[in-house]
Short mmCIF file of C-alpha atoms in Angstrom, two decimals:
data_model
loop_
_atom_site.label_atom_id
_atom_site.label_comp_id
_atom_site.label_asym_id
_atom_site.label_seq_id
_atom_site.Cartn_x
_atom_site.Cartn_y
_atom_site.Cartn_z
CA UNK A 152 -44.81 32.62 -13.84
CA UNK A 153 -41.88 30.27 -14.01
CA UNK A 154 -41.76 26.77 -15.58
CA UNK A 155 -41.83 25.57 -12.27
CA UNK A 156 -45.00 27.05 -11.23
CA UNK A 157 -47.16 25.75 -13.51
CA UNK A 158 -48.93 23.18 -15.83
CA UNK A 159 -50.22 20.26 -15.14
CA UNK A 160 -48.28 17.10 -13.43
CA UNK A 161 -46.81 14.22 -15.23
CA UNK A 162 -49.56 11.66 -15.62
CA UNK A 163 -50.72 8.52 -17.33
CA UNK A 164 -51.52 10.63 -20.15
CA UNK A 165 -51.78 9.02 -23.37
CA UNK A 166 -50.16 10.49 -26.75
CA UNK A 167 -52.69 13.11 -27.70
CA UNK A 168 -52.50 15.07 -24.79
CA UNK A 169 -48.44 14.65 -25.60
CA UNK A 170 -47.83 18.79 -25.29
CA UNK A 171 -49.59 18.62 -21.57
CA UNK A 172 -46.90 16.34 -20.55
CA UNK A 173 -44.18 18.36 -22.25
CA UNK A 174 -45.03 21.67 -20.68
CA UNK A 175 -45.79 19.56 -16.89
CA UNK A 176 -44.39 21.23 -14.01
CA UNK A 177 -41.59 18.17 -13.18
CA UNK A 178 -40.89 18.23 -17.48
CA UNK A 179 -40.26 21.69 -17.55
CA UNK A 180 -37.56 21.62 -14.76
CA UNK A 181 -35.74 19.19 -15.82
CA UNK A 182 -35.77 20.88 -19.36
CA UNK A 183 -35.01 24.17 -17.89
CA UNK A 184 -31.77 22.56 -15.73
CA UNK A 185 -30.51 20.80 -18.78
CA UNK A 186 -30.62 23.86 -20.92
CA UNK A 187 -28.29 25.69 -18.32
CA UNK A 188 -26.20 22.86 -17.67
CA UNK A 189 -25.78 23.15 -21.58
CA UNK A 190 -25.10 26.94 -22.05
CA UNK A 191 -24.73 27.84 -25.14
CA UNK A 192 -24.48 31.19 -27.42
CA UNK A 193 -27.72 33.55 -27.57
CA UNK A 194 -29.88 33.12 -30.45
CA UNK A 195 -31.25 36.20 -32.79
CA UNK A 196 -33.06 37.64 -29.75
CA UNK A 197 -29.54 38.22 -27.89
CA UNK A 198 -30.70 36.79 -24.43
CA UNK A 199 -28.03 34.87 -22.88
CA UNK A 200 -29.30 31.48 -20.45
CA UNK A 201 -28.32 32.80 -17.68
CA UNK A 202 -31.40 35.27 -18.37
CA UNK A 203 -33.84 32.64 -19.21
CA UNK A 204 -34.74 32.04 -15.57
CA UNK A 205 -35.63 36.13 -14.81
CA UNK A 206 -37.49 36.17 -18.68
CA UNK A 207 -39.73 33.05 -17.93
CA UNK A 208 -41.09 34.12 -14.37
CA UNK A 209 -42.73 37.16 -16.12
CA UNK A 210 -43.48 35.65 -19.68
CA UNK A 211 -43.98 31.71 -19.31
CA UNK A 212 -47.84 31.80 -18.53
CA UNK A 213 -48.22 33.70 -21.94
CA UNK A 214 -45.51 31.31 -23.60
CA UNK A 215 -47.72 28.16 -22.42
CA UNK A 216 -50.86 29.36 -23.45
CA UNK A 217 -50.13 30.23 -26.94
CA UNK A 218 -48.52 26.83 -26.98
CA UNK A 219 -51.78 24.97 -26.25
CA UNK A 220 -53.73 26.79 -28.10
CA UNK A 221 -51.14 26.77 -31.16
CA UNK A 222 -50.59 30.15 -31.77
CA UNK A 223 -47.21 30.25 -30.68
CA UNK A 224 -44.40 31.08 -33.54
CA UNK A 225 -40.96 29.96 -32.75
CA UNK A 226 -38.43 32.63 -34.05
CA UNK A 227 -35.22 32.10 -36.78
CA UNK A 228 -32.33 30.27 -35.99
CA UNK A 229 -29.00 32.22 -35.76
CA UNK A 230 -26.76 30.85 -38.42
CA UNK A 231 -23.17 30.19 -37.05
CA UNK A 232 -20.56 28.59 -39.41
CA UNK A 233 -18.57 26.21 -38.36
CA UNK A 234 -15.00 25.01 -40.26
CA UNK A 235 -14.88 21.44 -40.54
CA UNK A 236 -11.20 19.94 -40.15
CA UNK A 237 -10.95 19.08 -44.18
CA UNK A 238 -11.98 21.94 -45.15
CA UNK A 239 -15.29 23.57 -45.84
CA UNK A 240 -17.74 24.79 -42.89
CA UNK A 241 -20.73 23.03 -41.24
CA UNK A 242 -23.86 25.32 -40.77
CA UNK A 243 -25.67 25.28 -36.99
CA UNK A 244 -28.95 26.56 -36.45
CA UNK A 245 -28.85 28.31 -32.82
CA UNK A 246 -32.32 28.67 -31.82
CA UNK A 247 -33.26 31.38 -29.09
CA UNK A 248 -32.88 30.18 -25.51
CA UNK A 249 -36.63 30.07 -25.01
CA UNK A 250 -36.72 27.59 -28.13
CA UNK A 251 -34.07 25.77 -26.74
CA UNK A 252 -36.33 25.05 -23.47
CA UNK A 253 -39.26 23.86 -25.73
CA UNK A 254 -37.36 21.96 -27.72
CA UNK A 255 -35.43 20.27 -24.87
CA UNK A 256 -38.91 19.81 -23.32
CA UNK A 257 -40.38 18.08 -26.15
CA UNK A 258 -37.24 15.66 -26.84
CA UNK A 259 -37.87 14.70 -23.22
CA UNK A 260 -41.19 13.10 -23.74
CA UNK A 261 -40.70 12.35 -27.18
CA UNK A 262 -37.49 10.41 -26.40
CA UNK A 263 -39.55 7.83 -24.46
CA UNK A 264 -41.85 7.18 -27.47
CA UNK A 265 -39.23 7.12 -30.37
CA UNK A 266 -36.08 5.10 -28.64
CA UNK A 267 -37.38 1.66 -27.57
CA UNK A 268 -38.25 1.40 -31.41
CA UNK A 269 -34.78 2.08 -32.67
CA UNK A 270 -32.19 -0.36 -34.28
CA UNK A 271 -29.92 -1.94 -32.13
CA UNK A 272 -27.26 -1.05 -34.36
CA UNK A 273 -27.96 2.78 -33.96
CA UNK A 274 -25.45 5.01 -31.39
CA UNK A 275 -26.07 8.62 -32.27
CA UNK A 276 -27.74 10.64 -29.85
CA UNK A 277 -29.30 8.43 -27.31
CA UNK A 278 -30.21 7.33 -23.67
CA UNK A 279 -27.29 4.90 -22.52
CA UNK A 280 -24.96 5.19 -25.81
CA UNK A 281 -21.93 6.63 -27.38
CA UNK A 282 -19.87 6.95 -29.64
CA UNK A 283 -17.00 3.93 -27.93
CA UNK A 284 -19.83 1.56 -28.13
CA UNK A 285 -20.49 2.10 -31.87
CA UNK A 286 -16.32 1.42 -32.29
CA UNK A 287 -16.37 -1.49 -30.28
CA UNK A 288 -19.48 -3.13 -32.48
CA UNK A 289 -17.44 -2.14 -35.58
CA UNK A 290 -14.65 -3.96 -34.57
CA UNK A 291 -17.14 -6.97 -33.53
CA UNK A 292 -18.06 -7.18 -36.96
CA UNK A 293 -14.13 -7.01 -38.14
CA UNK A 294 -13.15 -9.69 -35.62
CA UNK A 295 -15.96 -12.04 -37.21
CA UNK A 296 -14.56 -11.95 -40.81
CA UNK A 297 -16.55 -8.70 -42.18
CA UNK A 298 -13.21 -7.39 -43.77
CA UNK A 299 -14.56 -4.69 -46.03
CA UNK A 300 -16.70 -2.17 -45.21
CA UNK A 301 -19.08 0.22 -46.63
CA UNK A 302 -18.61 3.62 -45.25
CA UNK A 303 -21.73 6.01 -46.37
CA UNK A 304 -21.75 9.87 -45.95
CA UNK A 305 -24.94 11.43 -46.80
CA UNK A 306 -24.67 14.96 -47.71
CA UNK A 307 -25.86 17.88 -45.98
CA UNK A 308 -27.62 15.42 -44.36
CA UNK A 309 -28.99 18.20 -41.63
CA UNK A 310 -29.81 20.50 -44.86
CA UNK A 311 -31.47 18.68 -47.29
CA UNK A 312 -33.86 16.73 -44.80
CA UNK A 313 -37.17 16.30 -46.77
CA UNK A 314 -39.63 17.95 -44.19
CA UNK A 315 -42.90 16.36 -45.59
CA UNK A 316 -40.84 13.17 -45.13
CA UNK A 317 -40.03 13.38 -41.62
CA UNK A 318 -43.39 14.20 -40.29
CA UNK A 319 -44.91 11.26 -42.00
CA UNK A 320 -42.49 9.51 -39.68
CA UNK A 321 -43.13 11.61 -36.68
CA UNK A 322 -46.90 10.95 -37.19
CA UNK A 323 -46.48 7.54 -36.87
CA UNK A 324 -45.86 7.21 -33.14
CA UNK A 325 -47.17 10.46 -32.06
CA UNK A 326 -51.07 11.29 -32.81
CA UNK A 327 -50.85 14.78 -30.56
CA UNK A 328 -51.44 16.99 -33.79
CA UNK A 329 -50.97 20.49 -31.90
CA UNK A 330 -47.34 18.89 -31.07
CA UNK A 331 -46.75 17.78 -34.96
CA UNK A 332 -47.66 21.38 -35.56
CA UNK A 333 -44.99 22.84 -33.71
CA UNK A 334 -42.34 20.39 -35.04
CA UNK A 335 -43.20 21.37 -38.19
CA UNK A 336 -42.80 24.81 -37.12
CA UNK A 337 -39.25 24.63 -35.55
CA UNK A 338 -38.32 23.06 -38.96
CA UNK A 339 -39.65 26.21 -40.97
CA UNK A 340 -38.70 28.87 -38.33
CA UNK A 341 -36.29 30.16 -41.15
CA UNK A 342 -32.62 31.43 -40.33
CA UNK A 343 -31.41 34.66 -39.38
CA UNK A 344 -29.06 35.68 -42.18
CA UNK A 345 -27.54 39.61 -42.22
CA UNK A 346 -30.41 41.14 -40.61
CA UNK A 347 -32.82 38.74 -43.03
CA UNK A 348 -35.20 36.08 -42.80
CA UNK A 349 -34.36 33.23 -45.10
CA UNK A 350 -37.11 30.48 -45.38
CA UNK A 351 -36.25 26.99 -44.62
CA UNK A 352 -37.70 24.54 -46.98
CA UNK A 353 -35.96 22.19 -46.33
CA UNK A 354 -33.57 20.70 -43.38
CA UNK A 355 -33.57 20.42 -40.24
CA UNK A 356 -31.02 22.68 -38.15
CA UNK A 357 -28.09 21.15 -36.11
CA UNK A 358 -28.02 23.05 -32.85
CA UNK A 359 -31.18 22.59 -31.87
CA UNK A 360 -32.06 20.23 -28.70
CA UNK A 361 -35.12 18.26 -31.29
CA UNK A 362 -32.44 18.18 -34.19
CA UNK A 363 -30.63 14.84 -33.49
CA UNK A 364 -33.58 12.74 -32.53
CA UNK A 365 -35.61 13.81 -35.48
CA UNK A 366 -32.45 12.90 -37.30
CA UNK A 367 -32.99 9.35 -35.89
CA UNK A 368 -36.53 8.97 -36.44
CA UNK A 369 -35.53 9.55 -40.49
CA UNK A 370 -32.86 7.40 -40.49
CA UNK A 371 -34.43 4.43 -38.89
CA UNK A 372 -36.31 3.77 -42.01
CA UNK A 373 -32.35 3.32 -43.46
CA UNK A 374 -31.26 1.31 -40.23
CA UNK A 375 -34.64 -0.94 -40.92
CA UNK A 376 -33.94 -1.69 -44.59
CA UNK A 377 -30.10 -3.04 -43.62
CA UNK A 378 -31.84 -5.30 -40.81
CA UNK A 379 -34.77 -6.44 -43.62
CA UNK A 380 -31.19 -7.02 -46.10
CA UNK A 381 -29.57 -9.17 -42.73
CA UNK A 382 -26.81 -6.50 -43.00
CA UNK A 383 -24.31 -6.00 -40.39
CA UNK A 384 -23.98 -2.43 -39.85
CA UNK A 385 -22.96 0.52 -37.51
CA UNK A 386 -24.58 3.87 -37.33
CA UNK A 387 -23.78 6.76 -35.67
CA UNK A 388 -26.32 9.90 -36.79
CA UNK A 389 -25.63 10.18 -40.31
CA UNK A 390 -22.28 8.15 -40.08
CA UNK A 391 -23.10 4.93 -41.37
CA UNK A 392 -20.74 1.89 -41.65
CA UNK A 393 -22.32 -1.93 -43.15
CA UNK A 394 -19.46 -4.66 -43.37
CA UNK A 395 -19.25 -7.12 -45.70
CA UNK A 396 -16.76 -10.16 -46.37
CA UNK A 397 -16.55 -8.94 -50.33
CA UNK A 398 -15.05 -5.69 -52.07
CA UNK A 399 -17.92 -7.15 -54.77
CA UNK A 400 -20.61 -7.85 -52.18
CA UNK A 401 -19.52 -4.16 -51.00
CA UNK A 402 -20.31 -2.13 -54.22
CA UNK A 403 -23.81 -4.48 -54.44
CA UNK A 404 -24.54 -3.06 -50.98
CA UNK A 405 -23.60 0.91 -51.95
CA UNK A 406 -25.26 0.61 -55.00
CA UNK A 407 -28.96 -0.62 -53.72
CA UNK A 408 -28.46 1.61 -50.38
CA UNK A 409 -27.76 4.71 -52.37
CA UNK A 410 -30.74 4.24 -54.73
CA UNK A 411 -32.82 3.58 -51.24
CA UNK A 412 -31.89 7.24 -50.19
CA UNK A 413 -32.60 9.12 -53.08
CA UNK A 414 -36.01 7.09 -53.76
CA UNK A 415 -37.19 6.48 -50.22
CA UNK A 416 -35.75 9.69 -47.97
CA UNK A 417 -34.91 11.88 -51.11
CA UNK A 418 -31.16 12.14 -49.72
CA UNK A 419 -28.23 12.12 -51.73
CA UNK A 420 -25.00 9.86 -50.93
CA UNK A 421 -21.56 11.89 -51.03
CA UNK A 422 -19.51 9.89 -53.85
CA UNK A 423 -16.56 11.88 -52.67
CA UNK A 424 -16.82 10.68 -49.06
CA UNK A 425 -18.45 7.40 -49.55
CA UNK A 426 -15.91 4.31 -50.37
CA UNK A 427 -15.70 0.34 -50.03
CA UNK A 428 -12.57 -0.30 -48.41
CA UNK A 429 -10.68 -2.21 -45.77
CA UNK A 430 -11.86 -0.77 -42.10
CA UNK A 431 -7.97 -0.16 -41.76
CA UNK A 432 -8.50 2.69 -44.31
CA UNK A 433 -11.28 4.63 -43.30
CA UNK A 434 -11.89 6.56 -40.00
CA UNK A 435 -15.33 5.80 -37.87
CA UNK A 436 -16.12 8.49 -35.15
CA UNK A 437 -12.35 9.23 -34.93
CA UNK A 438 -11.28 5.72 -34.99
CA UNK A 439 -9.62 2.69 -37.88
CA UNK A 440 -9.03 -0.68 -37.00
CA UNK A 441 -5.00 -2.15 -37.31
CA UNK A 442 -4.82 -5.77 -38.22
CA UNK A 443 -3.11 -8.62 -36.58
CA UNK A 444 -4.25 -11.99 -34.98
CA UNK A 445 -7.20 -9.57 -33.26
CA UNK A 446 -8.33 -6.92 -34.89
CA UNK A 447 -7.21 -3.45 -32.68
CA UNK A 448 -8.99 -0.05 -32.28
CA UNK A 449 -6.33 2.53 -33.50
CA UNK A 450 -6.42 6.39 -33.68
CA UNK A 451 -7.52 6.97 -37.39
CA UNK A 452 -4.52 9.65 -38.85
CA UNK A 453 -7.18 12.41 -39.43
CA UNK A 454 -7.47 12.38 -35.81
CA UNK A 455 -3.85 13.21 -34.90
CA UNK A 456 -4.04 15.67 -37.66
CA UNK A 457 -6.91 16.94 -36.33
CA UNK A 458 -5.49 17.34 -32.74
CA UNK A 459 -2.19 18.96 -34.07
CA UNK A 460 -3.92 21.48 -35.67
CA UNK A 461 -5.79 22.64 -32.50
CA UNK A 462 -2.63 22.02 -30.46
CA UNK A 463 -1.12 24.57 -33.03
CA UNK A 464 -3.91 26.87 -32.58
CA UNK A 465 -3.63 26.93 -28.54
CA UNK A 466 0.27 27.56 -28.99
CA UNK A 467 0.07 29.77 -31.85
CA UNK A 468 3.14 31.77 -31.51
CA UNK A 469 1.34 35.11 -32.63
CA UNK A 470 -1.43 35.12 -29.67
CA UNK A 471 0.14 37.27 -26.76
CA UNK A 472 -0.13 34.68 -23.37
CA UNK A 473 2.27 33.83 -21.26
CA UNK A 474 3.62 30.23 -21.41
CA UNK A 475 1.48 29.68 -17.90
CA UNK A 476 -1.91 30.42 -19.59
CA UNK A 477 -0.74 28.42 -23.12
CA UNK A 478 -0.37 25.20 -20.81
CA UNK A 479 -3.11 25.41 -19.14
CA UNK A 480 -5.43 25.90 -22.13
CA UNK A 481 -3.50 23.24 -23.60
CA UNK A 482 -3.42 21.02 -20.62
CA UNK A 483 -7.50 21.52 -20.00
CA UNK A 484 -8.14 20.45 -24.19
CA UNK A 485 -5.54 17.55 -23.29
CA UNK A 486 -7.67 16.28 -20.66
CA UNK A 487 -11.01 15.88 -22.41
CA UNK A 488 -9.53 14.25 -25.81
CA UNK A 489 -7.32 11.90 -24.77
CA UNK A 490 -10.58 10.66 -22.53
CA UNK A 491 -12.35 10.06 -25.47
CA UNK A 492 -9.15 8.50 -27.59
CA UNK A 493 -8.27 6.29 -24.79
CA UNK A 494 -10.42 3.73 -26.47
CA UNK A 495 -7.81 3.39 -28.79
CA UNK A 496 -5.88 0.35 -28.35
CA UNK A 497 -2.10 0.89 -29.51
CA UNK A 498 -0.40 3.13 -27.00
CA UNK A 499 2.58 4.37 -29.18
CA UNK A 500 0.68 7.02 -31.09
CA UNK A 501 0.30 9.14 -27.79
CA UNK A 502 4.16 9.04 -26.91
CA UNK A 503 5.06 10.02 -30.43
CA UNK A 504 2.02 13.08 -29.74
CA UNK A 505 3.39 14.10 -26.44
CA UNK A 506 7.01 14.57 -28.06
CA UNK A 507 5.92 16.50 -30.71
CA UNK A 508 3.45 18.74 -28.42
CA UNK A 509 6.87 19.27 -26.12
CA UNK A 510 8.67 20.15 -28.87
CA UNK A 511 5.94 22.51 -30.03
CA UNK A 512 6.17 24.11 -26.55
CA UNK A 513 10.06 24.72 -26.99
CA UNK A 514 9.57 26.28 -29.91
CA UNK A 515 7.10 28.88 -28.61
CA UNK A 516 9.31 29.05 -25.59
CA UNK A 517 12.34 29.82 -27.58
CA UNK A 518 11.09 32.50 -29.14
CA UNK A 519 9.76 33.83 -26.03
CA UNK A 520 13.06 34.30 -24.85
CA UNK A 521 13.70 36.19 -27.56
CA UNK A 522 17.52 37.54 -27.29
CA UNK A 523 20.94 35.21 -27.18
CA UNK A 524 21.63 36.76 -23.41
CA UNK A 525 17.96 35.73 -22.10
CA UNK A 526 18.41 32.34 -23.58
CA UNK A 527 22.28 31.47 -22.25
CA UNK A 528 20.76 33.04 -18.44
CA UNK A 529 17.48 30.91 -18.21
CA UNK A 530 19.58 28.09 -19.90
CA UNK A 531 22.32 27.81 -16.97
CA UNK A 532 19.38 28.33 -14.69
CA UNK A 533 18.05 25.40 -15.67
CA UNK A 534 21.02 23.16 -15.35
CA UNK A 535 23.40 23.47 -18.30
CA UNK A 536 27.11 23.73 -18.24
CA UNK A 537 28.35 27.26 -19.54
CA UNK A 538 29.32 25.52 -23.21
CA UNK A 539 25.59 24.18 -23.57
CA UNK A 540 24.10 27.20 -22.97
CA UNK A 541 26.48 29.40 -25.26
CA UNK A 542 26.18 26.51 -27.46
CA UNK A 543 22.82 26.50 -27.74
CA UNK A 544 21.57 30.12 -27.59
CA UNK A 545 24.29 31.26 -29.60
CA UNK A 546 22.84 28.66 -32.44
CA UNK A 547 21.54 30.07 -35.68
CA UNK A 548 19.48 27.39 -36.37
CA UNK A 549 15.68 27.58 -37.37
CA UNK A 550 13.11 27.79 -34.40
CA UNK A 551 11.74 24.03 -35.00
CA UNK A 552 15.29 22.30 -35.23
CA UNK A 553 16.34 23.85 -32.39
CA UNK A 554 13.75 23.13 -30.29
CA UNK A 555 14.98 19.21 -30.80
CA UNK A 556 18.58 20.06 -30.49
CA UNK A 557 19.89 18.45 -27.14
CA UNK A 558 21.10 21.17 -25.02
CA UNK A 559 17.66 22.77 -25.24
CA UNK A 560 16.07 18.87 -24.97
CA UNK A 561 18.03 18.25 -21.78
CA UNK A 562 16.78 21.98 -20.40
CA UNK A 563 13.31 21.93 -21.02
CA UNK A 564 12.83 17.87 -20.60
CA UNK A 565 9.94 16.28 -19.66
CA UNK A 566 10.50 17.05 -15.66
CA UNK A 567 9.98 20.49 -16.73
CA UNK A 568 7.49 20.37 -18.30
CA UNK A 569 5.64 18.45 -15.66
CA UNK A 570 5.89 21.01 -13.19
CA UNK A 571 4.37 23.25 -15.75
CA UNK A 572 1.38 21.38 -15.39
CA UNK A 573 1.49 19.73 -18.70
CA UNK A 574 -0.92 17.34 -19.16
CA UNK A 575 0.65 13.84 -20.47
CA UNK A 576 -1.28 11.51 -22.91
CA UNK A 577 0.53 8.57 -22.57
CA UNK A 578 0.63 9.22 -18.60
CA UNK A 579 -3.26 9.63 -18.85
CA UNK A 580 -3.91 6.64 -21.55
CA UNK A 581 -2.41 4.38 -18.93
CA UNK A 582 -4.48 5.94 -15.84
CA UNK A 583 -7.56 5.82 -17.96
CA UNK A 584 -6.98 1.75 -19.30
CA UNK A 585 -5.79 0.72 -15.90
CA UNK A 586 -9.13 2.27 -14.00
#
């Protein structure tokens, strides 16, 4: 029987019959719709979403029942690394798809009872909020004369959460004990590592739909201390900003909020990562402020590295693809970051990116070409005289200076590369600011 065919309706229910309203017919749909909308890789049992549907209308009844009666056992997490941009790998925890519909249905009903009682100043991960309006409060703060801030990275924060810890928090607000079971259960469901079980003691495994709002319901203890302190302060998940007028009232702050973490929440602040500095030298959620009579949102530089390095990985020269299929790709990852950047507030940084993403494309083109004869034919094709083609594909210079040379500029300029279909930041920084 499918989610959609049974358990009880949504009700008035009150918080200890919390799992009834979870597994509720209307619930379980909407869980079930966001998990596909979501996709996904499978987990350690292999099945794929688009199989959840088929799987549930023969095994939900059973699934349901040993969920109310609490017998049910989540299974491991499938441990997939991924490399962080400076360096190192994050670890995700990719539950089964069947876990993934639990989970999604419990953050549904659980959302409702956590959110209302979260800080103002907290962004990550909820109804109605993103990342732009975490920015935009940071620069709020910078505008009003808080001209140093305190940038805090806890680390590991998703594998060294304390798990006794959180569910003392989680029991706060929710009195449904068979659903503080199964929390507790997701958290030790251990991890799937070369064919072995591994324990989880600790942690709580990004991946999962329950991961970021039990993430939340830690931290708020941390976003309630900096309102008891009258702090000003941004947080987005673990990314935590306070500003302060003071380099000295800076390393006060640091000092009394680190010791709060290791007493209180047993986590440990990244020294490394961690600084007091101007906001015009650190990076928040992709962002740094440049200062002037205003304040301005700016692209941070990790975030152009960042994008050059993927733009260099969906034009890498070695991967066989015609130059069709590399703009597209290219074109398509474009799209959805400059969406996001557009927040940014100084336009030059995306004409200096979309020269040096044409250029990149001339250089793969070049060597596509491949021979002096190919180059001097699709050359005059393209409008040169006879002398700029010879000139030009009888060059011996390197691939990346003569991809900026000007007979090859004046070939493969920005017209061209238009009817290619190549997506434009600056054209779509202006669409986005002027909409």
């Amino acid at each position: 029987m499918s989610p959609a065919q049974s358990g009880p309706p949504l009700s008035e229910s009150t918080d200890t019959d919390l799992l009834e309203r979870a597994l509720a017919r209307a619930n379980m749909r909407a869980a079930l719709r966001r998990v596909e909308e979501n996709k996904g890789s499978p987990g350690v049992d292999g099945m794929g979403v688009q199989e959840l549907r088929l799987h549930l209308l023969t095994h939900w009844e059973a699934i349901r029942l040993k969920l109310l009666d609490g017998t049910y056992r989540p299974m491991p997490v499938k441990r997939v690394e991924i490399p962080k941009p400076a360096g190192g790998v994050r670890m995700l925890g990719v539950p089964c798809v069947v876990d993934r519909l639990i989970q999604q249905a419990l953050l549904q009903v659980l959302t409702p009872v956590f959110d209302p009682t979260f800080s103002e100043s907290s962004y990550g991960f909820r109804p109605g909020r993103r990342g732009h309006d975490a920015v935009r409060r940071a620069r709020q703060y910078v505008q009003e004369g808080w001209k140093w801030v305190v940038d805090l990275d806890v680390a590991q924060f998703f594998d060294r959460v304390n798990h006794d810890i959180l569910m003392s928090r989680v029991a706060r607000r929710v009195s449904d004990k068979r659903v503080l079971r199964l929390i507790r259960a997701y958290l030790e469901s251990g991890v799937m590592l070369r064919g072995i079980v591994v324990a989880t003691e600790e942690g709580t495994p990004q991946g999962g739909p329950l991961s970021p709002l039990l993430a939340n319901v830690l931290l708020d203890d941390l976003d309630k201390e900096l309102e008891r302190r009258a702090h000003q302060f941004v947080r987005y998940a673990d990314d935590c900003n306070v500003y302060v007028r003071s380099r000295k009232a800076g390393e006060r702050v640091k000092r009394g909020i680190t010791a709060f973490l290791k007493h209180r929440l047993r986590l440990t602040v990244n020294e490394d990562k961690s600084a007091v500095d101007r906001p015009q030298r650190r990076k928040f959620l992709g962002f740094s402020m440049l200062y002037g009579n205003t304040p301005r949102v700016r692209l941070a530089p990790q975030a152009v590295q960042r994008l050059k390095t993927k733009v260099r990985e969906l034009t890498c020269r070695r991967r066989s693809q015609s130059m069709e299929t590399r703009v597209s790709r290219l074109s398509s990852y474009l799209r959805g970051w400059i969406h996001y950047f557009a927040l940014a507030e100084t336009p030059s940084p995306f004409s200096e990116l979309d020269e040096w993403i044409r250029r990149r494309l001339r250089l793969c083109l070049w060597k596509q070409w491949k021979r002096a004869k190919t180059r001097f034919k699709n050359l005059r094709t393209l409008g040169l005289s006879q002398h700029e083609a010879w000139e030009a594909a009888g060059s011996k210079k390197g691939l990346w200076r003569i991809s900026a040379s000007p007979p090859v500029q004046k070939a493969l300029n920005n017209a061209y590369w238009r009817l290619q279909g190549l997506v434009s930041l600056s054209d779509e920084y202006r669409a986005i600011r002027q909409a």
